[in-house]
N, CA, C and O atoms as CSV, one atom per row, in Angstrom:
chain,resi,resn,atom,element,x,y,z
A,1,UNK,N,N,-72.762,-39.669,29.517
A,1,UNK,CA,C,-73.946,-39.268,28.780
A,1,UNK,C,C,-73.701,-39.499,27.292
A,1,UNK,O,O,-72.763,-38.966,26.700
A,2,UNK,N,N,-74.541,-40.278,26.739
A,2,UNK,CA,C,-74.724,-39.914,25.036
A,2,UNK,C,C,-74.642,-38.822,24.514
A,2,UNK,O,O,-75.040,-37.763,25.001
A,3,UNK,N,N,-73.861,-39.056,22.966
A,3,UNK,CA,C,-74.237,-38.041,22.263
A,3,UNK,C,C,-75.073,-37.883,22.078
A,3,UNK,O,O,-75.719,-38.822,21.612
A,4,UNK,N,N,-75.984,-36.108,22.367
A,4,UNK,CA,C,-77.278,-35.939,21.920
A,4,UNK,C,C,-77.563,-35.957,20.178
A,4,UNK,O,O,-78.548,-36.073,19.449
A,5,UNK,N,N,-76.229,-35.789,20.020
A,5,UNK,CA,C,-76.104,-34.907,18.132
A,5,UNK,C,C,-76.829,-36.452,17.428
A,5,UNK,O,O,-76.895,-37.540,18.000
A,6,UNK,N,N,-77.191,-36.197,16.386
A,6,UNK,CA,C,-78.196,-37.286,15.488
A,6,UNK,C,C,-77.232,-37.629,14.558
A,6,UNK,O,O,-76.991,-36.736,13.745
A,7,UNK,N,N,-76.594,-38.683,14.432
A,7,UNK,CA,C,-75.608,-38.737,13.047
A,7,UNK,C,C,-76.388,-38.503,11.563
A,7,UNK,O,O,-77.565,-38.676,11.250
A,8,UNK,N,N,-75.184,-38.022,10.764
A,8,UNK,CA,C,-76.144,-37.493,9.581
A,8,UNK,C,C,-76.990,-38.737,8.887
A,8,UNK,O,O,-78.193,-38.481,8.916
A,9,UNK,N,N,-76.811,-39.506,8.517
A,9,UNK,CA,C,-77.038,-40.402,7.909
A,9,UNK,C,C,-78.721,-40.804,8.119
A,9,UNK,O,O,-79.443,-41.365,7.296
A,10,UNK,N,N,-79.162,-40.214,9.802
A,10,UNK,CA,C,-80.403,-39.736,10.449
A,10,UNK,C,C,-81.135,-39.300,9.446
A,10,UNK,O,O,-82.174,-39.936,9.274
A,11,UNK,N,N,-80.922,-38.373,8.687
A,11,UNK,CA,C,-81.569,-37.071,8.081
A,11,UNK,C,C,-81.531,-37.528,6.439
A,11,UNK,O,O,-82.457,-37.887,5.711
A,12,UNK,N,N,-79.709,-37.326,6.087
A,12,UNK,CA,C,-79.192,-37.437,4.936
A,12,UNK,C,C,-78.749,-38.693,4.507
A,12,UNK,O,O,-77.545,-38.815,4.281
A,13,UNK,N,N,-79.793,-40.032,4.289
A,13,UNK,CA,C,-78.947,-41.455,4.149
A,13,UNK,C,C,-78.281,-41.149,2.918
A,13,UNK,O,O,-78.415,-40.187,2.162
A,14,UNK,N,N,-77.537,-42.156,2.862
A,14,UNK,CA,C,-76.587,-42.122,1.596
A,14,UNK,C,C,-75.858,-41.206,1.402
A,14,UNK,O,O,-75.237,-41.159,0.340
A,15,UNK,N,N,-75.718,-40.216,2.360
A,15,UNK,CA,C,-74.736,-39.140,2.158
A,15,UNK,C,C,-72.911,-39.234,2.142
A,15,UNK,O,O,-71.993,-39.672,2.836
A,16,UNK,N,N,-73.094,-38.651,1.112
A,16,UNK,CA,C,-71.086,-38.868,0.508
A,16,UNK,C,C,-70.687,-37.557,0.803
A,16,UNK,O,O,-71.314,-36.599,0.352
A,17,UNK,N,N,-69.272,-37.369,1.829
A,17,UNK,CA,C,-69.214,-36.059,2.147
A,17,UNK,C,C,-67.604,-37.037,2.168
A,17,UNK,O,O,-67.293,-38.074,2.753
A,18,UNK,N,N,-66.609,-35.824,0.936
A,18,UNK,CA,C,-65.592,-35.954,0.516
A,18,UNK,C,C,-65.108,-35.549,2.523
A,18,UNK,O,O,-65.700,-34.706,3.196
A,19,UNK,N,N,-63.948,-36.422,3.024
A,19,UNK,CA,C,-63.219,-36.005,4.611
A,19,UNK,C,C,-62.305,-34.972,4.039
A,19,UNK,O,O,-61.643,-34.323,4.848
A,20,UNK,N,N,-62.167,-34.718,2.741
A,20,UNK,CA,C,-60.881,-33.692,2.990
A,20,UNK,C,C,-61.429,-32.397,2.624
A,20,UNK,O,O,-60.635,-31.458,2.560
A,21,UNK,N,N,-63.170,-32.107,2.269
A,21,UNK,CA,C,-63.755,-30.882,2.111
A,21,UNK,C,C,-65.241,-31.295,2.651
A,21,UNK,O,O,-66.141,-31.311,1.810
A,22,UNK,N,N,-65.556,-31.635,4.026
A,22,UNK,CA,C,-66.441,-31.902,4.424
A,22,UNK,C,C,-67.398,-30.347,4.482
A,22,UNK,O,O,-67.289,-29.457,5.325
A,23,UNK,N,N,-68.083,-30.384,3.609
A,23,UNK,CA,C,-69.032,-29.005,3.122
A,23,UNK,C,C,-70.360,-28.921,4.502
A,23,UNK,O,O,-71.205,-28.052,4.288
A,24,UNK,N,N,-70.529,-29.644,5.660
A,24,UNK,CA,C,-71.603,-29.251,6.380
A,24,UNK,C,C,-71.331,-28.986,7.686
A,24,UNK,O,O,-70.560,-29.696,8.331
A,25,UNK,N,N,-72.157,-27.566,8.369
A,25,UNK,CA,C,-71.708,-26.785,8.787
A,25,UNK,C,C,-73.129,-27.185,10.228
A,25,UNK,O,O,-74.205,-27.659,9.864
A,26,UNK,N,N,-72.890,-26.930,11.562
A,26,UNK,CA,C,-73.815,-26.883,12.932
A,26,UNK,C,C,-73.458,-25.233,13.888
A,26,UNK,O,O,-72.482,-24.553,14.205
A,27,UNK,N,N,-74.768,-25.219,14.018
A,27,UNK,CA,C,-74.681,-23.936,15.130
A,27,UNK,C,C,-74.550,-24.546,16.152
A,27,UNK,O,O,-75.396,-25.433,16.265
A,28,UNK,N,N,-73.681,-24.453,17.174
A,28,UNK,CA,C,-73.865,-24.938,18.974
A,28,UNK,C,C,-74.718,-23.780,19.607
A,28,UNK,O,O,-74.560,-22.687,19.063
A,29,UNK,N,N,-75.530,-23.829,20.584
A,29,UNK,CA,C,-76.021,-23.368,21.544
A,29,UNK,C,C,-74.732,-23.070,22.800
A,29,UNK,O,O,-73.699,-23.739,22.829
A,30,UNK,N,N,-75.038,-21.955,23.782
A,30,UNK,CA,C,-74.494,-21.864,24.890
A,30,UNK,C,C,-74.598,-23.069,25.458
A,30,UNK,O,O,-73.462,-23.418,25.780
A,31,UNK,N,N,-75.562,-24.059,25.807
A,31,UNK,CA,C,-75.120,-24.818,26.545
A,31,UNK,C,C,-75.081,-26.194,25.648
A,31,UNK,O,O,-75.693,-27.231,25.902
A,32,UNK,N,N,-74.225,-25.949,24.557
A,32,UNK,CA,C,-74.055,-27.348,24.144
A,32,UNK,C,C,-74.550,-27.989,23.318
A,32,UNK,O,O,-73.927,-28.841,22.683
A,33,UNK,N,N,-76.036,-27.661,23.111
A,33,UNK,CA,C,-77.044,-27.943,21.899
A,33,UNK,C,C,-76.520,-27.941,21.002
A,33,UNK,O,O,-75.619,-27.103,21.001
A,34,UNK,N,N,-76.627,-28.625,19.923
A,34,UNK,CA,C,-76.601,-28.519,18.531
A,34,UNK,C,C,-78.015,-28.104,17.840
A,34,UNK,O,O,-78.894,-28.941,17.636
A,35,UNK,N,N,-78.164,-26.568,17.461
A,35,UNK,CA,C,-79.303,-25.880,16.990
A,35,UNK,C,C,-79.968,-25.990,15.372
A,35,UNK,O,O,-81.058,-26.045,14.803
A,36,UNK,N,N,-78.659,-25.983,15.111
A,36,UNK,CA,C,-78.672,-25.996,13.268
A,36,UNK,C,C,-77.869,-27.160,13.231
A,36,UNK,O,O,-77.034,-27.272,14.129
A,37,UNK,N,N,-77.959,-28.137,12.293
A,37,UNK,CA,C,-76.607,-29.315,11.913
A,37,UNK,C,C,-77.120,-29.993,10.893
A,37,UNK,O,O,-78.194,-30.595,10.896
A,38,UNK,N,N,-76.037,-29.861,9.649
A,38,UNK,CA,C,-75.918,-30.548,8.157
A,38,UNK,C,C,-76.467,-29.667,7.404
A,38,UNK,O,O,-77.382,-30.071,6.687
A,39,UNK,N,N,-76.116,-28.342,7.341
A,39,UNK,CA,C,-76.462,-27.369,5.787
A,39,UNK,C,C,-75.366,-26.845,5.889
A,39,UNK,O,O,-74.516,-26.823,6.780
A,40,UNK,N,N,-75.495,-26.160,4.303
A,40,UNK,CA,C,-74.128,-25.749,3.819
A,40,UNK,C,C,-73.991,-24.229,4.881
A,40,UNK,O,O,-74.675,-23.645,5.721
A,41,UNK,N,N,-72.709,-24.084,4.237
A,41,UNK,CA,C,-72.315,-22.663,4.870
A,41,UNK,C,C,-73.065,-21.769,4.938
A,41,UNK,O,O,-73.259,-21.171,5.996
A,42,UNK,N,N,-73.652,-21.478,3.836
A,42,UNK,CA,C,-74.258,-20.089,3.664
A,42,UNK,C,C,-75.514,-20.378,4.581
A,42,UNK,O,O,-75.691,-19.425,5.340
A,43,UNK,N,N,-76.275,-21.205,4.725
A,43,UNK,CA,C,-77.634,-21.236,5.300
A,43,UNK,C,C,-77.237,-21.047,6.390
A,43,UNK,O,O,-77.783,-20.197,7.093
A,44,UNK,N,N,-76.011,-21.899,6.909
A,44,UNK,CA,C,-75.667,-21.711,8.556
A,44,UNK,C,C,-75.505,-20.394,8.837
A,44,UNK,O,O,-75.950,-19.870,9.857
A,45,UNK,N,N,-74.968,-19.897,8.094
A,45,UNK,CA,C,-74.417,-18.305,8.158
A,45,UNK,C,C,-75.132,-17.394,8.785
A,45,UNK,O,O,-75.030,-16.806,9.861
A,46,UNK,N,N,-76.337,-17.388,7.355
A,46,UNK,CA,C,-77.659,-16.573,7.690
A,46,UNK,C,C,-78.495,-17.071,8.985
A,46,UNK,O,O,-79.164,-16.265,9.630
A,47,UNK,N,N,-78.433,-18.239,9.280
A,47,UNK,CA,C,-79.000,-18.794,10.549
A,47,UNK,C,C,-78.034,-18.439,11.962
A,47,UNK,O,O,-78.402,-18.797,13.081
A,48,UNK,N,N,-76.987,-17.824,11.767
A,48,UNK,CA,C,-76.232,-17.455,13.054
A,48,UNK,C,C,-76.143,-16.184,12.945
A,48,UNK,O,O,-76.070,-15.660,14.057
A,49,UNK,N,N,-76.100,-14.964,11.518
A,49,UNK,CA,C,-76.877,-14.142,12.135
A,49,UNK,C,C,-78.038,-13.504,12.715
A,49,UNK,O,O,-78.123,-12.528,13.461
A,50,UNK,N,N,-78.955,-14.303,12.186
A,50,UNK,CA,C,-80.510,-14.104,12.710
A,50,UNK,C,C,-80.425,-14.555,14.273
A,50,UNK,O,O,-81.045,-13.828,15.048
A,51,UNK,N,N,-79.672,-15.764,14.876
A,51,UNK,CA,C,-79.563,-15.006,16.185
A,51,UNK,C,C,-78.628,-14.623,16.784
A,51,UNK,O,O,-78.742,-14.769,18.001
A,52,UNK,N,N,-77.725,-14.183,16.449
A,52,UNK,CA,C,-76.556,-13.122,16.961
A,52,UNK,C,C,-77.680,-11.542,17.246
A,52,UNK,O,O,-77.654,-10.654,18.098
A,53,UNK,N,N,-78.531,-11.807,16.106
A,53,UNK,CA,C,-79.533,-10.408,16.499
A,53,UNK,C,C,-80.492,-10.325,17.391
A,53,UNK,O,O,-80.988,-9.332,17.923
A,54,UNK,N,N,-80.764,-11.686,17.539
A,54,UNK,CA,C,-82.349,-11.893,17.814
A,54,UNK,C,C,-81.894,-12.157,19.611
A,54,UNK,O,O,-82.633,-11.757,20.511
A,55,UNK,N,N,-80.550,-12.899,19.882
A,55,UNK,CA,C,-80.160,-13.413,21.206
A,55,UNK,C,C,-78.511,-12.180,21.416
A,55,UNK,O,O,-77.577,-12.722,20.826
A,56,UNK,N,N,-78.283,-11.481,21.746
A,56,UNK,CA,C,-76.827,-11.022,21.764
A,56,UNK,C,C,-76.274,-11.057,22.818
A,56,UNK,O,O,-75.057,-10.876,22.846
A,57,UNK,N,N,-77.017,-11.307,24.039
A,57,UNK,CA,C,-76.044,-11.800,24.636
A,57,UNK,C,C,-75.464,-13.503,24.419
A,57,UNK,O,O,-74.343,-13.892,24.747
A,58,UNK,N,N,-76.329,-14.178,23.914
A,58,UNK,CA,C,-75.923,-15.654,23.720
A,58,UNK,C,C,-74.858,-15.674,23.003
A,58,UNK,O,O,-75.010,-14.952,22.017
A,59,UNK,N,N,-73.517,-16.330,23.055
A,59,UNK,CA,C,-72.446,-16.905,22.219
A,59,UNK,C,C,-72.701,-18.214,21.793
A,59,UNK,O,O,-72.377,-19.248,22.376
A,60,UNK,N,N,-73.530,-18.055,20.344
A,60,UNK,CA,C,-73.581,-19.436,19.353
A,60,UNK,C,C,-72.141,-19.931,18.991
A,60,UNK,O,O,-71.188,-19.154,19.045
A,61,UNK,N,N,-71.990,-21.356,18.588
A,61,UNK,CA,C,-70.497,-21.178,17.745
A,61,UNK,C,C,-70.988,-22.018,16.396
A,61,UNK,O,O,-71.800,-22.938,16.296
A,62,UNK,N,N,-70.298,-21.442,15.546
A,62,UNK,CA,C,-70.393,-21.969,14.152
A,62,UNK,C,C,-69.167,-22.993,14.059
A,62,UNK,O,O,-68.093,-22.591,14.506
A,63,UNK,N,N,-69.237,-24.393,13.469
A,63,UNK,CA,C,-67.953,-25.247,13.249
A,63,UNK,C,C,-68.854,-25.915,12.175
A,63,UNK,O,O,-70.068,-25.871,11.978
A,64,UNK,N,N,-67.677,-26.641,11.457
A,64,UNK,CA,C,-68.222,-27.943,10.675
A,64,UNK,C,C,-68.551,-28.562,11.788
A,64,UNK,O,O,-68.465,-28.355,12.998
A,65,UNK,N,N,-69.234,-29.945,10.575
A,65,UNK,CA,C,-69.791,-31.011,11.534
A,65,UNK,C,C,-68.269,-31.936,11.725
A,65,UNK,O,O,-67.240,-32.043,11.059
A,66,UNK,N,N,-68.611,-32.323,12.594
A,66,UNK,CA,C,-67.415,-33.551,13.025
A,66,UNK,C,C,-67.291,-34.126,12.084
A,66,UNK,O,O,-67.955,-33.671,11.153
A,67,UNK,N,N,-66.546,-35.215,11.807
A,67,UNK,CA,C,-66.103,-36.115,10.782
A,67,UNK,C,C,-66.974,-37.268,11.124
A,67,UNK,O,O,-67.519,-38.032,10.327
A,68,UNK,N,N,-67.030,-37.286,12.411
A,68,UNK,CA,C,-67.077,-38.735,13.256
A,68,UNK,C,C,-69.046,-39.188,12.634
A,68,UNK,O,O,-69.574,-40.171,12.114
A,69,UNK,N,N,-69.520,-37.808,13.092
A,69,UNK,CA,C,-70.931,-37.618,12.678
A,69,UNK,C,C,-71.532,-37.984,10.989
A,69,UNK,O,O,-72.445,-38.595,10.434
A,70,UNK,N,N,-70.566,-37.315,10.726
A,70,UNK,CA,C,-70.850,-38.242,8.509
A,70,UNK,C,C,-70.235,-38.940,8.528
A,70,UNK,O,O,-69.539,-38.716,7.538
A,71,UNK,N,N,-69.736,-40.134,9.165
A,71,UNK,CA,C,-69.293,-41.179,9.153
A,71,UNK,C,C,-68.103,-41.351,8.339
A,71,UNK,O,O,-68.018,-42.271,7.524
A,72,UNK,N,N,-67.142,-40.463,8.539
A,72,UNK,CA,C,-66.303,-40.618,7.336
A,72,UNK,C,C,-65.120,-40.419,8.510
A,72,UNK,O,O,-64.039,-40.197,7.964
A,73,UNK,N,N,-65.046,-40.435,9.689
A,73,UNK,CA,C,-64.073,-40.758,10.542
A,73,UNK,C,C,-63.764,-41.845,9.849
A,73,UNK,O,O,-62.851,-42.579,10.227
């Protein structure tokens, strides 16, 4: 199966994201989704607690984005 995830470049062309402080952050879904992907920390933040409240039994996970995804693999 394909990656469902949208590479950034989708959204953000021309985007320069230093590999050794890659600043953008994705919520995963329980099953895998990528919910939130390419804002900074803090937005992700506030966007994983709004549903940590809103869903509690769901386990979101917060990570950076891959490397592979801003093309800077």
């Amino acid at each position: 199966m394909a990656n469902p995830n949208i590479p950034s470049d989708h959204f953000l062309p021309g985007l320069r994201v230093d590999p050794c402080r890659a600043e953008l952050h994705q919520i995963i879904a329980p099953d895998g989704r990528v919910v939130v992907n390419f804002l900074p920390h803090n937005e992700v933040w506030h966007i994983l607690q709004y549903l940590k409240h809103q869903h509690p039994a769901a386990l979101f996970t917060f990570q950076t984005v891959p490397a592979d995804q801003l093309g800077i693999a």
